[in-house]
Every structure is written in structure tokens, then in C-alpha cells.
PDB file of C-alpha atoms in Angstrom:
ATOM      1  CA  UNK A   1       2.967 -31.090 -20.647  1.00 61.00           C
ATOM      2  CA  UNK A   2       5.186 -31.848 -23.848  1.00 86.00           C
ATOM      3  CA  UNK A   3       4.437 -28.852 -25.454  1.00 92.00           C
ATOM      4  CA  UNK A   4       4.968 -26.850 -22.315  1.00 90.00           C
ATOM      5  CA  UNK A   5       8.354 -28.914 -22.432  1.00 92.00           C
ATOM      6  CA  UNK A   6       8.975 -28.474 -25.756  1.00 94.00           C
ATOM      7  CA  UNK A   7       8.871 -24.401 -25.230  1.00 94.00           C
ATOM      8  CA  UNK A   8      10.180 -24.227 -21.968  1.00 94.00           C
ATOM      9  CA  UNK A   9      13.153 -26.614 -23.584  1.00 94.00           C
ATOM     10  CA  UNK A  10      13.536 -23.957 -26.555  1.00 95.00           C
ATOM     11  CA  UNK A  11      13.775 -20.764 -24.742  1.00 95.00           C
ATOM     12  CA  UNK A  12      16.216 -22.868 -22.093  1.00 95.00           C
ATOM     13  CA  UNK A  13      18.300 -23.405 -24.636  1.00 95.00           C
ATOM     14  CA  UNK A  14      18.292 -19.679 -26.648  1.00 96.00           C
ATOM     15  CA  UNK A  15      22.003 -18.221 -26.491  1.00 96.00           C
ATOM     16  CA  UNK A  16      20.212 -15.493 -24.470  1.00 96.00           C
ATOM     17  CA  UNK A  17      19.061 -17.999 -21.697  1.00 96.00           C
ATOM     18  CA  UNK A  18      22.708 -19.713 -21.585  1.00 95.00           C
ATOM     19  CA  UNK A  19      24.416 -16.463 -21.431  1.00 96.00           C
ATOM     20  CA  UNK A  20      22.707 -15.458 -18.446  1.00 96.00           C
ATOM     21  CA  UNK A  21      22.690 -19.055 -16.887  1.00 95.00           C
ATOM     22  CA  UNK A  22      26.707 -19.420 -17.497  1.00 95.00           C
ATOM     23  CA  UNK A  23      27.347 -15.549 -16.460  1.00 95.00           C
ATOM     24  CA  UNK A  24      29.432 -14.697 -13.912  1.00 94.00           C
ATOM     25  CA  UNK A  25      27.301 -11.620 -12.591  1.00 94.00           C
ATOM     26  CA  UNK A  26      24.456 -11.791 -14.810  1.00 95.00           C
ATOM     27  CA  UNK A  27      22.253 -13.761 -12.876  1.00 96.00           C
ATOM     28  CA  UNK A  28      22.803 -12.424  -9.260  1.00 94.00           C
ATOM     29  CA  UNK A  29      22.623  -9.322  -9.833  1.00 96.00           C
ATOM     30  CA  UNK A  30      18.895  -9.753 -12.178  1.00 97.00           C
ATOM     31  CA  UNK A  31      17.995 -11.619  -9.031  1.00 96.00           C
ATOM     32  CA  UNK A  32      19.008  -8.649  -6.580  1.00 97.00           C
ATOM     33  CA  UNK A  33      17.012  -6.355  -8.947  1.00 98.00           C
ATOM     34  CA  UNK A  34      13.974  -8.796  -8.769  1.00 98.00           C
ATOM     35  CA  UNK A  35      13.871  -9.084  -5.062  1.00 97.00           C
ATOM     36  CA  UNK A  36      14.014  -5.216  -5.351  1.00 98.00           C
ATOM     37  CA  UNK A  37      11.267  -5.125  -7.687  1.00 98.00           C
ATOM     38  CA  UNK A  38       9.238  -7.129  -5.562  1.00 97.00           C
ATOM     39  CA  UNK A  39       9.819  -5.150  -2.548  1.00 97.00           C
ATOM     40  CA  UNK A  40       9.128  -2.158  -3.619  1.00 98.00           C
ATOM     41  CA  UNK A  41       5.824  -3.848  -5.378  1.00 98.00           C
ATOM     42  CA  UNK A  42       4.310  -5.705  -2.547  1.00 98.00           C
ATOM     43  CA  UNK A  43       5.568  -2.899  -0.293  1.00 98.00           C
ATOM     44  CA  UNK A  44       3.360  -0.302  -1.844  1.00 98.00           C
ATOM     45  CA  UNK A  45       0.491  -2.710  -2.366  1.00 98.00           C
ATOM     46  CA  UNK A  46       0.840  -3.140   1.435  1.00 98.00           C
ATOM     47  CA  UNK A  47       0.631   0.104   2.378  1.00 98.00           C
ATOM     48  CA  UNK A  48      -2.780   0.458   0.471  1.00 98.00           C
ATOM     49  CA  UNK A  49      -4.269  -2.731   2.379  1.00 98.00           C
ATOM     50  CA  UNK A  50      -3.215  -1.128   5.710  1.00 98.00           C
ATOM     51  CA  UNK A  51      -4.935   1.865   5.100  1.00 98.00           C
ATOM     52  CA  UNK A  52      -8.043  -0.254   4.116  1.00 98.00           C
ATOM     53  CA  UNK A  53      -7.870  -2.404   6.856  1.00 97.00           C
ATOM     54  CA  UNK A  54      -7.695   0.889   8.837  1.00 96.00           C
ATOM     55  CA  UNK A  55      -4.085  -0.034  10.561  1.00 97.00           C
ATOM     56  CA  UNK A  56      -2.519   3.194   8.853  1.00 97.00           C
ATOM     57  CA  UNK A  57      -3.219   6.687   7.574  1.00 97.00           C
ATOM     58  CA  UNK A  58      -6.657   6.648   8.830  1.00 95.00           C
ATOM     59  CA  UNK A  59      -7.897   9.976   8.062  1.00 95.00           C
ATOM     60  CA  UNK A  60      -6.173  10.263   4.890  1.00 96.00           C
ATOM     61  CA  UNK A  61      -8.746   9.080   2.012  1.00 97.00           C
ATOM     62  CA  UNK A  62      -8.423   6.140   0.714  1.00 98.00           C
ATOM     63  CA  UNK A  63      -8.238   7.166  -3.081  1.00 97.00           C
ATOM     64  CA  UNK A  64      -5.423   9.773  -1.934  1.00 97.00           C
ATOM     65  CA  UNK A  65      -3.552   6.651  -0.225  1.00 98.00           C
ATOM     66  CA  UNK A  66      -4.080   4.557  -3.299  1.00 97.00           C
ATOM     67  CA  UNK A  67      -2.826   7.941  -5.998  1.00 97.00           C
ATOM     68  CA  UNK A  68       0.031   8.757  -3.879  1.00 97.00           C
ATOM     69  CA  UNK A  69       2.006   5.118  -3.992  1.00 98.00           C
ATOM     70  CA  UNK A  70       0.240   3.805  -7.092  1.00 97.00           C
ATOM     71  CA  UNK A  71       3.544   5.124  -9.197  1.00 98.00           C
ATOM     72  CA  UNK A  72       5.974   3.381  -7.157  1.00 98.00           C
ATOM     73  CA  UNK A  73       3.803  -0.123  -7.129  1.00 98.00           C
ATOM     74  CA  UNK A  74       3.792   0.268 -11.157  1.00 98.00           C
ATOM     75  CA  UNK A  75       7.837   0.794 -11.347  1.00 98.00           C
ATOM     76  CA  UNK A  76       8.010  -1.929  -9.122  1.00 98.00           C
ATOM     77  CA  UNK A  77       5.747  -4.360 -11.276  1.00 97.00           C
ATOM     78  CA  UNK A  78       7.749  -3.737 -14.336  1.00 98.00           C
ATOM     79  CA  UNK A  79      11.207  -4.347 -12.902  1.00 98.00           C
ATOM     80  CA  UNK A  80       9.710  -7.324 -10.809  1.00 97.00           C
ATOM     81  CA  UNK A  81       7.870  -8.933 -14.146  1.00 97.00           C
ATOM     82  CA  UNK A  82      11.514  -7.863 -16.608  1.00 98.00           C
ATOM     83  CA  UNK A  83      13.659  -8.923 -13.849  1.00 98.00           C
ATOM     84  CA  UNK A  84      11.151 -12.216 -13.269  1.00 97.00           C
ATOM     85  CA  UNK A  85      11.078 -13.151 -16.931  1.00 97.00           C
ATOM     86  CA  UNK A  86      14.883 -13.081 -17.780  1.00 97.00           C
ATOM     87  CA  UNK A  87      15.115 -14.972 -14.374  1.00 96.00           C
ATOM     88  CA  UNK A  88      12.478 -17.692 -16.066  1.00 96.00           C
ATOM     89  CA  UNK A  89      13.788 -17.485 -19.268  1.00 96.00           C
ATOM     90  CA  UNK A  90      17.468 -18.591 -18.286  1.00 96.00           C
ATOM     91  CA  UNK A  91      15.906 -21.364 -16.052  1.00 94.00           C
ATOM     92  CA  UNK A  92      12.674 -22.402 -18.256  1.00 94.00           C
ATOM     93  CA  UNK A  93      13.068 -25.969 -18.319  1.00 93.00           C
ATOM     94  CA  UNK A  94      14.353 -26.525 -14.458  1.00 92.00           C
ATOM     95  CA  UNK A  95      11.130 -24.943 -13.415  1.00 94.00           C
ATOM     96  CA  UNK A  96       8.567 -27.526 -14.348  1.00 93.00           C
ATOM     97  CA  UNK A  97       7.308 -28.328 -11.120  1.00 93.00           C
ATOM     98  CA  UNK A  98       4.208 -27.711  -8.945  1.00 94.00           C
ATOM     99  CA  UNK A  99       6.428 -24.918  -6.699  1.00 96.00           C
ATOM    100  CA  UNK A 100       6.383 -22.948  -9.735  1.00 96.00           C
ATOM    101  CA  UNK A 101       3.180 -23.455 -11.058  1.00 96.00           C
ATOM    102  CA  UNK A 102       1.684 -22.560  -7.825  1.00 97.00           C
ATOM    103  CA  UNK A 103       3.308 -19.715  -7.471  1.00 98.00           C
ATOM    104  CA  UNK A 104       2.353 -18.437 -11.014  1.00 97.00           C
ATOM    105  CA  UNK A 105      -1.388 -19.580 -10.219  1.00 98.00           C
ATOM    106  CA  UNK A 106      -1.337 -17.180  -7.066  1.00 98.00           C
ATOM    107  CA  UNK A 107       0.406 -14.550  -9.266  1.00 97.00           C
ATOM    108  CA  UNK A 108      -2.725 -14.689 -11.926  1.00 98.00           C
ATOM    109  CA  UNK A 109      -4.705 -14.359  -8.572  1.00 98.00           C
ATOM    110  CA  UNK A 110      -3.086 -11.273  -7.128  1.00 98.00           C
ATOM    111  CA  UNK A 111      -3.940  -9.307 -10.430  1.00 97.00           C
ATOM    112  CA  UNK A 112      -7.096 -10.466 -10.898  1.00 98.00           C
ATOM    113  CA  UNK A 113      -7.736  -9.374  -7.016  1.00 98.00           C
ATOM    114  CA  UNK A 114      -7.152  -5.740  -8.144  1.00 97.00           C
ATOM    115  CA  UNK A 115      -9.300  -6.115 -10.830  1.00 97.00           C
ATOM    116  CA  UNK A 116     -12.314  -7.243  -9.248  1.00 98.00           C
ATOM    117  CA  UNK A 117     -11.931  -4.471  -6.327  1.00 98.00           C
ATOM    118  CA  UNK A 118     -11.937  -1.228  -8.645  1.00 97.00           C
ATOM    119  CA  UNK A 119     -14.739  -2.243 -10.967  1.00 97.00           C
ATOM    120  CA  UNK A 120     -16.672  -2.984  -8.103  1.00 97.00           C
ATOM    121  CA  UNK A 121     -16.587  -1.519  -4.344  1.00 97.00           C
ATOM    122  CA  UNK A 122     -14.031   0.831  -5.075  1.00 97.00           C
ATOM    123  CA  UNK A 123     -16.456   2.806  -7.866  1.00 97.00           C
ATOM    124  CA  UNK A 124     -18.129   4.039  -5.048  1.00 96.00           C
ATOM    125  CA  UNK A 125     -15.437   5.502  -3.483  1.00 96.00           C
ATOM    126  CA  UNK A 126     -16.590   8.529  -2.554  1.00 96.00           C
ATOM    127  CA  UNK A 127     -18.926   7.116  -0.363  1.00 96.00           C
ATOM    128  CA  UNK A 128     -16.335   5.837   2.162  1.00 97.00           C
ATOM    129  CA  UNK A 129     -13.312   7.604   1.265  1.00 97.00           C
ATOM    130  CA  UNK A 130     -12.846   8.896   4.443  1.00 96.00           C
ATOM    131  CA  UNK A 131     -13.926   6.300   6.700  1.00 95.00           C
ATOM    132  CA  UNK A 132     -11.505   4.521   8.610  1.00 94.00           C
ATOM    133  CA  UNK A 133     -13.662   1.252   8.800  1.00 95.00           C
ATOM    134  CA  UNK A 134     -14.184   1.015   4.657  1.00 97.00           C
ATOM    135  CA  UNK A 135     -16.782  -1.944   3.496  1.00 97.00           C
ATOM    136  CA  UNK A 136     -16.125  -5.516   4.039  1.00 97.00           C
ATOM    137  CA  UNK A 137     -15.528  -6.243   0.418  1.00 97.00           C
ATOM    138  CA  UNK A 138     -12.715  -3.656  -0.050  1.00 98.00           C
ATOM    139  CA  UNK A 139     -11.257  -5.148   3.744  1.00 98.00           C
ATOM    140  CA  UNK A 140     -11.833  -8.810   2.057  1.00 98.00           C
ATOM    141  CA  UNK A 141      -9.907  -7.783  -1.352  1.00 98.00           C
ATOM    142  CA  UNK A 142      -6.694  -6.536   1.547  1.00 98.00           C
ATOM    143  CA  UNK A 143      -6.590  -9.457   3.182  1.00 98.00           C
ATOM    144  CA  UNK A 144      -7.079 -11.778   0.257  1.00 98.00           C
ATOM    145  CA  UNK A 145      -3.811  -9.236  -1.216  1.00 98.00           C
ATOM    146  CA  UNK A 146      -1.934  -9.697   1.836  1.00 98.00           C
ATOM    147  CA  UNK A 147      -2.292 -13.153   1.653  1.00 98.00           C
ATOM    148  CA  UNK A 148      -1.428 -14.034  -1.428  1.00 98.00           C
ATOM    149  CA  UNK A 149       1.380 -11.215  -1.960  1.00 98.00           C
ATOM    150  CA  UNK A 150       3.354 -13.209   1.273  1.00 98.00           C
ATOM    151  CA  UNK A 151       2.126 -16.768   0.261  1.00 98.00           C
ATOM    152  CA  UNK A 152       4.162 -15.770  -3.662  1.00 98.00           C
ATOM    153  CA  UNK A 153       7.011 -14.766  -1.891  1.00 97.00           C
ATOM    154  CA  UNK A 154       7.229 -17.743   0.044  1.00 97.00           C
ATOM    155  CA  UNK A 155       6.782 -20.022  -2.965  1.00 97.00           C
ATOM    156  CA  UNK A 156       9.492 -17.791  -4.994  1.00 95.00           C
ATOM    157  CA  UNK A 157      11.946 -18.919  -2.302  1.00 93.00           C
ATOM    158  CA  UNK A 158      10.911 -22.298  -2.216  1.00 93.00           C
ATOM    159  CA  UNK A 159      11.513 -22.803  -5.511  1.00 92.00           C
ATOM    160  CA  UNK A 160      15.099 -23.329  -4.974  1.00 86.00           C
ATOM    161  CA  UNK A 161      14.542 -26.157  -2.424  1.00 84.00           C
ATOM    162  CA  UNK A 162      12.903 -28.363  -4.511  1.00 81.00           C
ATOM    163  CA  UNK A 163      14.179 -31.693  -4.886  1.00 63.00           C
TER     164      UNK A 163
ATOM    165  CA  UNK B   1      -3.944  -9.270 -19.329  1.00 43.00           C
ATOM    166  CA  UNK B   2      -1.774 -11.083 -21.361  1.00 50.00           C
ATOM    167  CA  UNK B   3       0.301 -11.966 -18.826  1.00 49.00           C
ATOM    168  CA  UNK B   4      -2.497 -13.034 -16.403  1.00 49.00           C
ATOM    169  CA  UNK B   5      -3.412 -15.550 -19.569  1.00 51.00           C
ATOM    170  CA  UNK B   6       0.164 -17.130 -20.023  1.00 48.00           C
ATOM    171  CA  UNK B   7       0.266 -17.427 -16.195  1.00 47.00           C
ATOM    172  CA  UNK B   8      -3.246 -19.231 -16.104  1.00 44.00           C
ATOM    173  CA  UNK B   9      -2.208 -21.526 -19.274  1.00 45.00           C
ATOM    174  CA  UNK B  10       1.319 -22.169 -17.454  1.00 43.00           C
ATOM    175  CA  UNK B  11      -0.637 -22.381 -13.763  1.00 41.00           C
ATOM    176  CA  UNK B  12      -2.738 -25.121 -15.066  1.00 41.00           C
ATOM    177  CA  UNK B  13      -0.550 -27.095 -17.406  1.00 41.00           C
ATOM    178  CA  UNK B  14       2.108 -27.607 -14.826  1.00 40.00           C
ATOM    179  CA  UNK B  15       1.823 -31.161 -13.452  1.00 32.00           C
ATOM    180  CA  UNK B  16       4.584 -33.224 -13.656  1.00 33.00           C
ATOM    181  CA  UNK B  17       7.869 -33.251 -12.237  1.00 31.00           C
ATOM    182  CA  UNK B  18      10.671 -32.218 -13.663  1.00 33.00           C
ATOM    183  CA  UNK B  19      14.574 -31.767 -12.616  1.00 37.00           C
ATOM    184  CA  UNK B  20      15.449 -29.669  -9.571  1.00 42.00           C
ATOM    185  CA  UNK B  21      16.572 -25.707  -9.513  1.00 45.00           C
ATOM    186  CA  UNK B  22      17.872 -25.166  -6.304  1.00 54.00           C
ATOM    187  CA  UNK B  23      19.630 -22.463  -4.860  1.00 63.00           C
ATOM    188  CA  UNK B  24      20.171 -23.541  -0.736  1.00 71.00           C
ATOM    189  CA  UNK B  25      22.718 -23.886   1.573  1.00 79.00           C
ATOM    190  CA  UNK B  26      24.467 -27.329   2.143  1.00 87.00           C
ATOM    191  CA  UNK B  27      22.142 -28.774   4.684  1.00 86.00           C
ATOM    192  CA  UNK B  28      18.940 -28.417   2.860  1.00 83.00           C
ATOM    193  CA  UNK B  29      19.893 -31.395   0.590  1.00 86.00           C
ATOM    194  CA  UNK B  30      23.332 -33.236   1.676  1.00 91.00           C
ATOM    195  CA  UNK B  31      24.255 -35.153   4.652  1.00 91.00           C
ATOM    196  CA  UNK B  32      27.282 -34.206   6.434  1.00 91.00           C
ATOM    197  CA  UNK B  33      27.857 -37.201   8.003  1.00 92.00           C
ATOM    198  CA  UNK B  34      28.142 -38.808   4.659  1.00 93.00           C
ATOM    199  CA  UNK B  35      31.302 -38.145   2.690  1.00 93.00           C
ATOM    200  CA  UNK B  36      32.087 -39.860  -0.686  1.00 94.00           C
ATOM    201  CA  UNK B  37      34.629 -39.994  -3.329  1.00 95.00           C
ATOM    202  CA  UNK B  38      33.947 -40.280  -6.850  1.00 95.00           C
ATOM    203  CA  UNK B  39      35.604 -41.131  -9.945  1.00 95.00           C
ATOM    204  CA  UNK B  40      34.300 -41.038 -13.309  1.00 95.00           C
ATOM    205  CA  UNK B  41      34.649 -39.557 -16.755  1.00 96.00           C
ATOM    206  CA  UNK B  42      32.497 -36.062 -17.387  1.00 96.00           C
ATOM    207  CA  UNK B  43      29.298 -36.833 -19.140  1.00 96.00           C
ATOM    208  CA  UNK B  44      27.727 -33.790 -18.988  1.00 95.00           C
ATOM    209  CA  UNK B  45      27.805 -29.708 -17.842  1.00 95.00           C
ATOM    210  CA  UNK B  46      25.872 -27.733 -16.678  1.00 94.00           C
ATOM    211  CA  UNK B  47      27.897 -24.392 -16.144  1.00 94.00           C
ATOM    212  CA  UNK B  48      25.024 -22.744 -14.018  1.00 94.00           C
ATOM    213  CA  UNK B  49      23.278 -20.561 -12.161  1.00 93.00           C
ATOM    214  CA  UNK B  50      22.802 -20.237  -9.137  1.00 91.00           C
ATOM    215  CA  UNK B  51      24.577 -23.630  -9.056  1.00 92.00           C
ATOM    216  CA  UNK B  52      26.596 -25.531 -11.368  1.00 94.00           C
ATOM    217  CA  UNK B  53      26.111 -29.438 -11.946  1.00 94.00           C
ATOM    218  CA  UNK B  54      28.905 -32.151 -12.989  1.00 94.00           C
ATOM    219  CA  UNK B  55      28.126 -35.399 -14.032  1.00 96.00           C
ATOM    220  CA  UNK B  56      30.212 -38.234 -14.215  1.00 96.00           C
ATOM    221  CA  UNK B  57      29.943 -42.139 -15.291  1.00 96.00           C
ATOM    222  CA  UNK B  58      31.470 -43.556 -12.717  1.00 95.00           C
ATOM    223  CA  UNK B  59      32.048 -47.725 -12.678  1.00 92.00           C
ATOM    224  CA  UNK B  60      30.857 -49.609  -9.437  1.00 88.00           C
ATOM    225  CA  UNK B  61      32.669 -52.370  -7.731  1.00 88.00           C
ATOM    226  CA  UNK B  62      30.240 -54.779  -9.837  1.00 91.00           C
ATOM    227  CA  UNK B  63      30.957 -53.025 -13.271  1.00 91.00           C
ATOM    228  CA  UNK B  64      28.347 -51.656 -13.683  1.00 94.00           C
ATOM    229  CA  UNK B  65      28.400 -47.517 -15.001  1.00 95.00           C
ATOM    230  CA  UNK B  66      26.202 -44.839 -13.350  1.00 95.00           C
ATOM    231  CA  UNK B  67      25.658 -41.304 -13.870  1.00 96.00           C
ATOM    232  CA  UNK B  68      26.093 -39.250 -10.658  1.00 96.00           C
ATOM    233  CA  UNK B  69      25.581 -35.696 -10.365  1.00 96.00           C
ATOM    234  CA  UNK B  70      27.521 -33.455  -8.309  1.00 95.00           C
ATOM    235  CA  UNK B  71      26.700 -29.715  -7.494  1.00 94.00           C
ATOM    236  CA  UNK B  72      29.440 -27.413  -7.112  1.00 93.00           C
ATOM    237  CA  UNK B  73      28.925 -23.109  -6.635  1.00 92.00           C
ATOM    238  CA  UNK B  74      28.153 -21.140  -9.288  1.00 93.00           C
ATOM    239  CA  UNK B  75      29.978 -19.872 -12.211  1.00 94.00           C
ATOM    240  CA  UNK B  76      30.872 -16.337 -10.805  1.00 93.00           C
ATOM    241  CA  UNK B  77      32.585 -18.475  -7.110  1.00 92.00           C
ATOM    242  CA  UNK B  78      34.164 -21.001  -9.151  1.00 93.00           C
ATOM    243  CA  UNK B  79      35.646 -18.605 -12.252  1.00 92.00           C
ATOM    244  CA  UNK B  80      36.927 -16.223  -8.747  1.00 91.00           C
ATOM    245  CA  UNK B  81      38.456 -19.123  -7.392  1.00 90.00           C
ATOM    246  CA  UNK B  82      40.349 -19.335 -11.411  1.00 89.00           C
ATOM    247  CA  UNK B  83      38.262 -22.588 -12.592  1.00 90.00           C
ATOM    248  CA  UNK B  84      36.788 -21.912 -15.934  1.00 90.00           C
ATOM    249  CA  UNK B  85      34.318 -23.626 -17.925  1.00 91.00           C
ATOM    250  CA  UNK B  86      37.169 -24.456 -20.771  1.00 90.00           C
ATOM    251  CA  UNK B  87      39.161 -26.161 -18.213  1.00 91.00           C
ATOM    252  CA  UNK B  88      36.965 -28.991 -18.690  1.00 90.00           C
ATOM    253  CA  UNK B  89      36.052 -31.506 -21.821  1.00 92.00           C
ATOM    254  CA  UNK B  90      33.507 -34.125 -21.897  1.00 95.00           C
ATOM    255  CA  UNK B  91      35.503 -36.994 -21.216  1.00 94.00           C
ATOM    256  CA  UNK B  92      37.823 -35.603 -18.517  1.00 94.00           C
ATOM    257  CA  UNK B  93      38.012 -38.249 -15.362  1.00 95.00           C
ATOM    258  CA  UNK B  94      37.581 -36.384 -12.478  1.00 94.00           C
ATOM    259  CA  UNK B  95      38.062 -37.025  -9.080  1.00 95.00           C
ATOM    260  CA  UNK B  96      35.041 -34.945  -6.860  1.00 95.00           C
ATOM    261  CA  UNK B  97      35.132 -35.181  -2.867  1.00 94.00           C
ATOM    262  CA  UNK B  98      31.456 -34.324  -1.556  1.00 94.00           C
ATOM    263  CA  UNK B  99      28.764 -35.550   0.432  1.00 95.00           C
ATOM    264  CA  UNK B 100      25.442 -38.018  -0.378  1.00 95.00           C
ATOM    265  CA  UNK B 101      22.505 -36.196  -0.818  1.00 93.00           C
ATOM    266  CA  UNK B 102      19.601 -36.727   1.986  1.00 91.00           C
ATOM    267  CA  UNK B 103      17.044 -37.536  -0.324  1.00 90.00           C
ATOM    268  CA  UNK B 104      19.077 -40.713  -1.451  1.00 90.00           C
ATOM    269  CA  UNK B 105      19.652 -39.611  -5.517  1.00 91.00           C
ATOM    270  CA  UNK B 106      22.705 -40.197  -7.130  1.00 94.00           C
ATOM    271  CA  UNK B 107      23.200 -36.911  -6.452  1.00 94.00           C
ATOM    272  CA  UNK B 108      26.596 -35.153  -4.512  1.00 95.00           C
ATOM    273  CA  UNK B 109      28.006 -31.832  -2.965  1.00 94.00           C
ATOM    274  CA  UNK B 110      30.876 -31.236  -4.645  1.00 93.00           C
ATOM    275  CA  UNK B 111      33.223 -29.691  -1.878  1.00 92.00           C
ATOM    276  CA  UNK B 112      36.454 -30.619  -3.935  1.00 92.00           C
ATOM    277  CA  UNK B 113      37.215 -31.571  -7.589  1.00 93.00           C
ATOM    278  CA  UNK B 114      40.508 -32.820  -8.701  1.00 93.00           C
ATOM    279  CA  UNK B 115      41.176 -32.460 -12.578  1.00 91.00           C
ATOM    280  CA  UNK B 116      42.923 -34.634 -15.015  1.00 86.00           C
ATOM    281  CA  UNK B 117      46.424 -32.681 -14.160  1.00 85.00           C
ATOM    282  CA  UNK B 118      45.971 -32.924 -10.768  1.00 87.00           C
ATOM    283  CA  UNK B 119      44.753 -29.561 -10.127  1.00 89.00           C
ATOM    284  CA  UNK B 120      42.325 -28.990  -7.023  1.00 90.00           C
ATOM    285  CA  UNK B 121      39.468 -26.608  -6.916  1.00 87.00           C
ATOM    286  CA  UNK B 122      37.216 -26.180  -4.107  1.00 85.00           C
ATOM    287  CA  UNK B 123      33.696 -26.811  -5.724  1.00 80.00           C
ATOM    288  CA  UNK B 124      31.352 -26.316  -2.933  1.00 79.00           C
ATOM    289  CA  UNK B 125      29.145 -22.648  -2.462  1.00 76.00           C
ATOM    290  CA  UNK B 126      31.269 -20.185  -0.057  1.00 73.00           C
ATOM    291  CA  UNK B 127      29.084 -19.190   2.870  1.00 73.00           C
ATOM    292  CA  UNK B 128      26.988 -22.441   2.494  1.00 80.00           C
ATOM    293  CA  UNK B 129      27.530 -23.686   6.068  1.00 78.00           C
ATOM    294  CA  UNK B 130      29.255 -27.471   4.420  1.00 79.00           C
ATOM    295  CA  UNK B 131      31.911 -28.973   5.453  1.00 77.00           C
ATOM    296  CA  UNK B 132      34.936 -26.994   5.128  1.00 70.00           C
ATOM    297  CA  UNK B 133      33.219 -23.382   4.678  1.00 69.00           C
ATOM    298  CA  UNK B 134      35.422 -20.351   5.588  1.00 58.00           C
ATOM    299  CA  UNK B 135      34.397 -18.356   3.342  1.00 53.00           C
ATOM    300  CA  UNK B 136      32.385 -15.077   4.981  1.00 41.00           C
ATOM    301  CA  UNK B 137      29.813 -14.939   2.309  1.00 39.00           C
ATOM    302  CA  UNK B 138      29.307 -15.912  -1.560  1.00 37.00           C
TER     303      UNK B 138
END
């Protein structure tokens, strides 16, 4: 906890951090662009659990789903993680608190999610590409996405009601 | 995967509790029905976003000096409304109207802040729904 102070207490205090923390624009508008980020994230990420959970575009293949919005849901993750680290960054030290960790926990979740589904049931693609009802793993790692995608977002807003 | 391994070292380090970020409207944390005048010399502050924070020793009845805090809008509402950081010193007694927070901390809404002149700015967050909102939106 100290050291995790001690850090969080440094970068709080950079001229970089301040200058965003004491702008008059600065901030809200890195915020807009993070909320943008986001959407445009968990929006595309959405789209793919849909089409797994065979609610949408279900006689399109699966892998074609996943190539076609795959760009967007990377442009998305960068401005979401840039945005989401100068957000941090100009608040470090006011953001020691179990809101925050939480929502960083789920956030280590949600990419490890990914992980585990394409170097396992989604090698095998080809076998179920075009089905509508796809294996229970691959509808497991959708709703475990969808799940924790909304239960991040919820936390991010929380944050600022903490007392 | 870097990122996945500061997260997990941040996730699981994060215990305690620490000072409050908050970015709300009025009645998530202050009671209307409570209004309250302070006066006190400017400790400390914190020109921020998404809101700013003044704190002020202020002397009780009994003598005895506390440090309240009182939240005001952020920098962008407050420089609009043509209050700027260097318009205050450490040291400065200020006057701030607000309202107690719910939670019972020595904490305030700062709705209006009188300076040493005698200048008044209206401190609280336009659009916020507190007492004497009419602004449309932040």
C-alpha cells in the first residue's frame, strides 16, 4: 500500500498530472474522448458476443463477424487505454480505493477472457463457423464478456461517488 | 500483457481507503436541508478536476480550529464565471455559503464564496440540481 502510495503520490504530483487536473478543458474533453473510446470498444466487442450468442448476423460466419469489427474494437482500445491513463495519471492518488481496484481487476479479466477463447475453442473455428448455435464455451466466453464489459462501466461511473 | 500485469499488481494491492474523487450532482453527497456558513482562513487548494476543493481552518464557538473542506465546480465553470486560481493565497479568510455533507464529514458544497475584498462567486457545479441551480448545463 505505501509504495503504491508513494507512486501513485509521484505521478499525482508530475507537472503533467497538475496541468491536466487544473485545466480548464483538458480534462473534460480527455474524458469525452474516453467515454468514446469505450463505446466504440465495448460496442464492437458486443457485436461479436451477439453473433455468438446467435442474437445477430446468424448466417454470417463467425470469423467474418469477428475480421470485419476487429479494427474498430482495436482503435477503440487504444484511445480508451491513452484517454484512461492520462485520466489516472492526473487523478493517481484520489483513486486508491476498492471502486477502482475493482474495476481494474475486472479490466485484467476482460483481456484475459479473449485470450483464453482464441487459443482454445475458437482454433477450431472452422468447425462451427457457420452455425448459429456455436459451442458452449465460445457462448460462456460472450456472456462472461458481456458481463464484465457492463459491470467496468458501471464501476468507471461509480468511481466518482465514492465517499 | 503488460498492462494486464500492472492492472493485476494494482487490482490486488488496492486495499485501503483513501480520499474521495467524485464527480456527482449535489444530492449524491450534500443535504439540502442543511445550509451552513463558514469562516476560516485557506489552508489548502486543490484547483481540480472534475471538482475543485477549498479548505479552511475555521475556529468553533469553543476555540477550537478545524479544517473543513468545501467543494466548489471545476476549474473550467469557475475561471467562466472570472474566478481564477491567483485570486486566492493561502491565508485568505473566506467566507463559503454551502450545505453539510450527508455522510456527516467536515465536508461542504460550496454554493457561494465571498473573498477577502468582498467579491462573490458562485462556487457550486452549474446543472448540479443544488440549491440555487439555473444554470442549463455545465
Amino acid at each position: 500500500m505505501s509504495i503504491l502510495w508513494a507512486i501513485s503520490h509521484w505521478l499525482y504530483e508530475t507537472p503533467f498530472a497538475v496541468g491536466i487536473r487544473e485545466s480548464d478543458w483538458a480534462f473534460s474533453m480527455i474524458e469525452t474522448v474516453h467515454v468514446l473510446g469505450l463505446g466504440l470498444m465495448a460496442g464492437t466487442i458486443a457485436i461479436v458476443d451477439f453473433r455468438l450468442l446467435g442474437l445477430v448476423f446468424r448466417r454470417q460466419p463467425v470469423s467474418r463477424v469477428l475480421a470485419q469489427v476487429l479494427p474498430a474494437t482495436w482503435i477503440g482500445f487504444v484511445v480508451m487505454a491513452v484517454s484512461g491513463g492520462l485520466l489516472f495519471v492526473a487523478s493517481a492518488e484520489k483513486l486508491l480505493h476498492w471502486v477502482f481496484g475493482a474495476k481494474v481487476a475486472l479490466l485484467a479479466l476482460a483481456g484475459l477472457n479473449p485470450l483464453i477463447f482464441h487459443t482454445t475453442v475458437y482454433r477450431h473455428v472452422e468447425g462451427w463457423d457457420l452455425e448459429a448455435e456455436v459451442p458452449l464455451q465460445a457462448r460462456i466466453a460472450a456472456v462472461t464478456s458481456l458481463v464484465l464489459w457492463s459491470a467496468i462501466i458501471v464501476l468507471g461511473r461509480a468511481v466518482a461517488y465514492v465517499e | 500483457m503488460k498492462m494486464t500485469s500492472i492492472a493485476l499488481t494494482l487490482a490486488i494491492a488496492l486495499t485501503g481507503a483513501a480520499p474521495a474523487l467524485a464527480h456527482h450532482s449535489f444530492a449524491a453527497q450534500y443535504d439540502a436541508n442543511k445550509p451552513v456558513r463558514l469562516v476560516g482562513k485557506l489552508s489548502k487548494l486543490e484547483w481540480t478536476n472534475p471538482h475543485s476543493y477549498f479548505y479552511l481552518e475555521v475556529t468553533g464557538k469553543d476555540g477550537k480550529v478545524t479544517t473543513w473542506g468545501c467543494e466548489g465546480a471545476n476549474p473550467g465553470a469557475l475561471s467562466r464565471r472570472g474566478f481564477k486560481k491567483g485570486d486566492l493565497k493561502l491565508g485568505d479568510v473566506l467566507t463559503v455559503d454551502g450545505y453539510l455533507a450527508k455522510s456527516g464529514a467536515r465536508l461542504i458544497d460550496a454554493r457561494r464564496i465571498t473573498l477577502t475584498g468582498g467579491r462573490t462567486i458562485f462556487g457550486g457545479s452549474a446543472g448540479d440540481g443544488g440549491p440555487g441551480d439555473t444554470a442549463a448545463g455545465g
